[in-house]
Coordinates of C-alpha atoms in Angstrom, one line a residue:
M167 CA 213.3 109.7 94.5
L168 CA 212.3 106.9 92.4
N169 CA 211.4 107.3 89.6
K170 CA 207.8 108.1 88.3
G171 CA 207.4 104.3 86.3
V172 CA 209.7 102.6 88.4
T173 CA 207.8 100.0 90.9
L174 CA 208.4 97.0 93.0
R175 CA 206.5 94.8 90.6
G176 CA 208.9 96.0 87.5
L177 CA 211.3 94.8 89.3
E178 CA 210.2 91.2 89.8
V179 CA 209.2 90.9 86.8
F180 CA 212.6 92.1 85.2
E181 CA 214.3 90.2 87.7
A182 CA 212.0 86.9 86.5
L183 CA 212.4 87.9 82.7
A184 CA 216.4 88.4 83.1
E185 CA 216.8 85.4 84.5
H186 CA 214.9 82.7 82.5
G187 CA 215.1 84.7 79.2
S188 CA 211.3 84.1 78.1
V189 CA 208.1 86.2 79.1
A190 CA 206.1 82.4 79.3
R191 CA 208.2 81.8 82.1
A192 CA 208.3 84.9 83.6
S193 CA 204.8 84.9 83.8
E194 CA 204.2 81.8 85.7
I195 CA 206.4 82.3 88.5
T196 CA 204.5 86.4 88.9
G197 CA 201.3 85.1 88.3
L198 CA 200.8 87.6 85.8
S199 CA 199.4 87.6 82.1
Q200 CA 202.0 87.5 79.2
P201 CA 201.0 90.7 78.1
A202 CA 200.8 92.6 81.9
V203 CA 204.8 91.2 81.8
S204 CA 205.7 93.2 79.1
Q205 CA 204.1 96.1 79.5
Q206 CA 205.5 96.1 83.4
I207 CA 209.4 95.9 81.4
R208 CA 208.1 98.2 79.0
N209 CA 206.6 100.9 81.9
L210 CA 210.5 100.1 83.2
Q211 CA 212.5 101.0 81.0
T212 CA 210.5 104.0 80.2
A213 CA 211.0 105.0 83.3
L214 CA 214.5 104.6 83.1
G215 CA 215.1 106.1 79.6
T216 CA 217.1 103.1 78.5
D217 CA 216.7 99.8 76.7
L218 CA 217.3 96.7 79.5
I219 CA 216.3 93.7 77.0
D220 CA 217.3 92.9 73.7
H221 CA 214.9 91.3 72.4
S222 CA 216.1 90.3 69.0
K223 CA 218.3 87.4 70.6
R224 CA 216.5 84.7 72.0
P225 CA 216.6 83.4 74.4
M226 CA 215.9 87.3 75.5
Q227 CA 219.8 88.7 76.7
L228 CA 220.3 91.9 79.1
T229 CA 221.9 95.1 77.6
S230 CA 224.9 95.9 79.2
A231 CA 222.5 99.1 81.4
G232 CA 221.1 96.1 81.6
R233 CA 222.7 93.8 83.2
A234 CA 224.1 97.1 85.7
Y235 CA 221.3 97.8 86.1
L236 CA 220.0 93.7 87.5
S237 CA 222.6 93.8 89.9
R238 CA 221.1 96.8 92.0
A239 CA 217.6 95.8 91.9
R240 CA 218.7 92.5 92.9
E241 CA 220.2 93.5 95.8
V242 CA 216.5 96.1 96.6
L243 CA 214.1 92.9 96.3
S244 CA 217.1 90.9 98.0
Q245 CA 216.9 93.3 101.1
L246 CA 213.2 93.7 101.0
R247 CA 212.4 89.9 100.7
L248 CA 214.6 89.5 104.1
A249 CA 212.9 92.6 106.1
Q250 CA 209.8 90.4 105.0
S251 CA 210.6 86.9 106.4
E252 CA 212.2 88.5 109.6
L253 CA 208.3 90.0 110.3
T254 CA 207.1 86.5 109.4
V255 CA 209.2 85.2 111.1
M256 CA 208.7 86.7 115.1
D257 CA 205.6 85.6 115.9
L258 CA 206.2 81.7 118.0
T259 CA 205.3 83.2 121.0
H260 CA 202.6 79.8 120.6
L261 CA 205.3 76.8 120.3
T262 CA 206.3 75.0 122.9
Q263 CA 208.8 73.0 122.0
L264 CA 210.9 72.7 118.7
S265 CA 214.2 70.7 118.0
M266 CA 215.8 72.0 115.2
G267 CA 218.8 70.2 113.1
I268 CA 220.6 72.6 111.0
I269 CA 223.8 71.3 108.2
D270 CA 227.4 72.6 109.4
D271 CA 228.0 74.3 106.1
F272 CA 226.5 77.5 108.0
D273 CA 228.3 77.3 111.6
N274 CA 230.4 80.4 110.5
D275 CA 228.2 82.8 109.8
L276 CA 224.1 81.8 109.0
T277 CA 222.8 79.5 111.7
P278 CA 224.2 81.9 114.4
R279 CA 221.2 84.5 112.7
L280 CA 219.1 82.4 112.0
V281 CA 218.3 80.9 116.4
T282 CA 219.2 84.3 117.3
K283 CA 215.6 85.4 115.1
L284 CA 214.2 82.2 116.0
A285 CA 215.4 82.7 120.1
E286 CA 214.0 86.6 120.1
S287 CA 210.5 84.9 118.8
M288 CA 210.2 81.7 121.2
T289 CA 209.5 83.6 124.2
R290 CA 207.8 80.2 126.0
C291 CA 209.6 77.6 124.0
R292 CA 211.9 74.5 124.8
F293 CA 214.6 74.9 122.4
R294 CA 217.3 73.0 121.0
L295 CA 219.6 73.2 118.2
V296 CA 221.9 70.3 116.5
T297 CA 224.1 71.0 114.3
A298 CA 225.6 67.9 112.4
P299 CA 226.6 67.2 108.9
S300 CA 223.8 66.5 106.1
H301 CA 223.8 62.7 106.4
E302 CA 223.0 62.6 110.3
I303 CA 220.7 65.5 110.3
T304 CA 218.5 63.5 107.5
D305 CA 218.4 60.5 110.3
A306 CA 217.6 62.4 113.0
I307 CA 214.7 64.1 111.5
Q308 CA 213.8 60.7 109.7
S309 CA 214.2 59.0 113.1
G310 CA 211.3 62.0 115.5
D311 CA 214.3 63.3 116.6
L312 CA 213.9 66.2 115.0
H313 CA 210.6 68.2 114.0
L314 CA 212.6 70.5 111.7
A315 CA 216.3 70.1 110.2
I316 CA 218.0 72.4 107.2
T317 CA 220.7 69.9 105.5
A318 CA 221.7 68.5 101.5
M319 CA 218.0 66.7 99.6
A320 CA 219.7 62.9 99.0
P321 CA 218.2 61.5 96.0
E322 CA 215.8 59.2 97.7
P323 CA 212.0 61.1 98.8
L324 CA 211.7 60.4 102.1
E325 CA 208.5 59.4 103.3
G326 CA 206.2 61.0 106.0
I327 CA 208.8 64.4 105.6
T328 CA 207.6 67.7 104.0
E329 CA 210.3 69.2 101.8
Y330 CA 210.1 72.9 101.9
P331 CA 213.0 73.7 99.3
L332 CA 215.9 77.0 100.0
A333 CA 218.3 76.9 97.4
R334 CA 220.7 75.5 94.9
D335 CA 224.1 75.1 95.7
P336 CA 226.6 73.6 92.8
F337 CA 229.6 72.0 92.1
I338 CA 232.8 74.0 91.8
L339 CA 237.1 73.4 91.1
V340 CA 239.3 75.1 93.9
A341 CA 242.5 73.9 93.6
P342 CA 245.3 75.8 94.9
S343 CA 245.7 79.8 94.2
G344 CA 247.4 80.6 90.8
Y345 CA 247.4 76.4 90.1
I346 CA 244.6 76.7 87.3
R347 CA 245.9 80.7 85.5
E348 CA 249.6 78.8 85.3
A349 CA 248.4 75.9 83.7
A350 CA 248.2 76.0 79.4
N351 CA 245.8 73.0 79.7
M352 CA 243.3 72.0 82.4
T353 CA 242.6 68.7 82.5
S354 CA 246.9 67.9 82.6
A355 CA 246.8 70.2 85.4
L356 CA 244.3 68.1 86.9
Q357 CA 246.2 65.4 86.7
E358 CA 249.8 66.3 88.0
L359 CA 248.1 67.1 91.4
P360 CA 245.8 64.4 93.3
M361 CA 242.1 64.8 93.7
L362 CA 241.1 65.3 97.9
R363 CA 237.7 63.8 98.1
Y364 CA 235.5 64.0 101.5
G365 CA 234.8 61.5 103.0
Q366 CA 233.2 58.9 101.5
E367 CA 230.0 58.4 104.9
Q368 CA 228.9 61.9 103.7
L369 CA 225.7 62.8 101.2
I370 CA 228.4 65.1 99.2
G371 CA 231.3 62.4 99.0
R372 CA 228.8 60.2 98.0
Q373 CA 227.3 62.8 94.9
I374 CA 230.5 63.7 94.0
E375 CA 232.0 60.2 92.8
A376 CA 228.2 59.1 91.9
E377 CA 228.7 62.4 89.4
L378 CA 232.7 61.3 88.3
T379 CA 231.1 58.3 87.4
R380 CA 227.8 59.1 85.7
A381 CA 230.7 61.9 83.5
K382 CA 233.1 58.4 83.1
L383 CA 235.9 59.5 85.2
E384 CA 238.4 57.7 86.4
I385 CA 240.1 59.6 89.1
P386 CA 243.0 57.9 91.6
Q387 CA 242.0 57.9 95.1
R388 CA 244.8 59.2 97.3
F389 CA 243.0 61.8 99.8
E390 CA 239.9 61.0 102.1
I391 CA 238.9 63.4 104.1
G392 CA 235.9 63.8 106.2
S393 CA 236.5 67.9 107.2
N394 CA 235.6 71.2 104.4
P395 CA 237.6 73.2 106.6
S396 CA 240.8 71.0 106.8
L397 CA 239.7 69.7 102.6
M398 CA 240.3 72.9 102.1
A399 CA 243.7 73.5 104.2
M400 CA 245.4 71.0 102.3
V401 CA 244.0 72.5 98.9
S402 CA 245.4 75.6 99.9
R403 CA 248.7 74.2 101.0
G404 CA 248.7 73.3 97.4
I405 CA 248.6 69.5 98.3
G406 CA 246.1 68.8 96.3
W407 CA 242.6 70.3 94.1
A408 CA 239.3 69.4 95.6
I409 CA 235.9 69.3 93.7
T410 CA 232.9 71.0 96.9
T411 CA 230.4 73.9 96.8
P412 CA 229.9 77.7 97.0
L413 CA 228.3 77.2 100.9
G414 CA 231.4 75.0 101.0
Y415 CA 234.2 77.6 99.9
L416 CA 232.6 80.5 101.7
R417 CA 233.0 78.6 105.2
A418 CA 236.5 78.6 104.5
A419 CA 237.4 81.9 104.4
R420 CA 240.4 82.1 105.7
F421 CA 242.0 80.3 103.2
H422 CA 240.4 82.2 100.1
D423 CA 243.4 84.1 99.6
Q424 CA 245.4 80.3 98.3
V425 CA 242.7 79.2 96.7
E426 CA 240.7 80.0 94.5
A427 CA 237.6 78.1 92.7
H428 CA 236.4 78.0 89.3
P429 CA 233.7 76.0 87.6
L430 CA 233.8 72.8 86.6
P431 CA 235.6 71.0 83.6
F432 CA 233.2 69.1 83.1
A433 CA 229.2 68.6 83.5
P434 CA 228.0 71.1 85.8
F435 CA 226.0 69.2 89.0
S436 CA 223.7 70.6 91.8
R437 CA 222.9 69.6 95.2
K438 CA 219.6 71.0 97.0
I439 CA 219.8 72.8 100.4
S440 CA 215.8 72.4 101.8
L441 CA 214.3 72.7 105.6
L442 CA 212.6 69.5 106.4
A443 CA 209.7 69.1 108.5
S444 CA 207.9 66.2 110.1
G445 CA 205.2 64.7 109.6
D446 CA 203.0 66.5 112.7
W447 CA 204.7 69.4 111.8
A448 CA 202.3 72.3 111.7
D449 CA 202.7 73.9 108.4
T450 CA 202.6 78.0 109.5
V451 CA 206.4 77.5 111.2
P452 CA 208.2 75.4 108.9
R453 CA 207.0 77.9 106.2
D454 CA 208.3 80.8 107.9
V455 CA 211.5 79.3 109.2
A456 CA 212.0 78.6 105.0
Q457 CA 211.3 81.9 104.2
T458 CA 213.4 83.3 107.1
M459 CA 216.1 81.0 105.6
R460 CA 216.6 81.7 102.2
G461 CA 216.6 85.3 102.9
L462 CA 220.2 84.8 104.9
I463 CA 221.3 82.3 102.1
H464 CA 221.1 84.9 99.1
T465 CA 222.2 87.6 101.3
H466 CA 225.0 86.5 103.2
M467 CA 225.9 83.8 100.7
I468 CA 224.5 84.1 97.0
N469 CA 225.4 87.5 97.1
P470 CA 229.0 87.7 97.9
A471 CA 229.2 84.7 96.1
I472 CA 228.5 86.2 92.8
E473 CA 229.5 89.5 93.4
R474 CA 232.7 87.4 94.0
F475 CA 232.3 84.5 90.8
S476 CA 230.5 86.1 87.9
W477 CA 229.9 82.8 86.5
L478 CA 227.7 80.6 89.6
E479 CA 224.8 83.6 88.6
G480 CA 222.1 81.7 87.4
E481 CA 223.3 78.6 88.9
F482 CA 223.7 79.5 92.7
K483 CA 220.5 80.6 93.8
T484 CA 217.6 80.5 95.7
L485 CA 214.2 77.9 95.7
E486 CA 210.7 78.5 96.4
D487 CA 208.3 75.6 97.5
D488 CA 207.4 74.7 94.5
A489 CA 210.9 74.1 92.6

């Protein structure tokens, strides 16, 4: 039985305060007043009999007990949100047709889970699913070939398309196992092996090149690989290093023993994964599908990634509609 005073609202407030280090920001996120946020934290700490927040630091920081408790609290909230999202998306019996595109980053795990949930509730629906790279999915929904699309977002706005943000997917560096750790200097180590690039027809490849240019990094072009599994396979064989994202890394699970992930050695950047709905599509369905997808991403992608790489915490995360 939970200690008296440990409430769901208290856990949500604690999570928001831990992530943003500000009572004001936690107030905005939870919809509570600032005094109410402070009271929720006091009640939680009293119930647990220990301090979770170090109020002497600015921004606020967690105590060691707070960091340990946050990990468990997030697991609880994640499971509750997933359960809620599964319930909200169950009634799609009114649909008669749905064409949906999903980026191939989710092929291994999330797409089968999402499609199974949708199919169970679409008893009278003619359903079509397309998996492809982001630029192809985006083109398809803009042309009217798809009703819904889950894709990485391009920097340009899309006319007539409604966006529902799902996740922030930060870029990371991947290198052969042990290569960076054994090097005296990361910069010099990266000069000894070539960079393996994504194909420039891909959105992810263009975004990486734009950021390298912005950082004034001139890296010779030798390899351009259009397939994420092939790129990760080449890294695992020691042929070179690459810039990818946690989703790209997680997708290549069979190479994890031979590949290591590291934070970028220059200014961090990220991409946004969103659900897109064509202009004539009803609002309720895409919102429900987006909420279900956020739960799946959090449970099956974000939590395992942060457990393995704690430095991703706060960077690899789900996004709400107002993000």
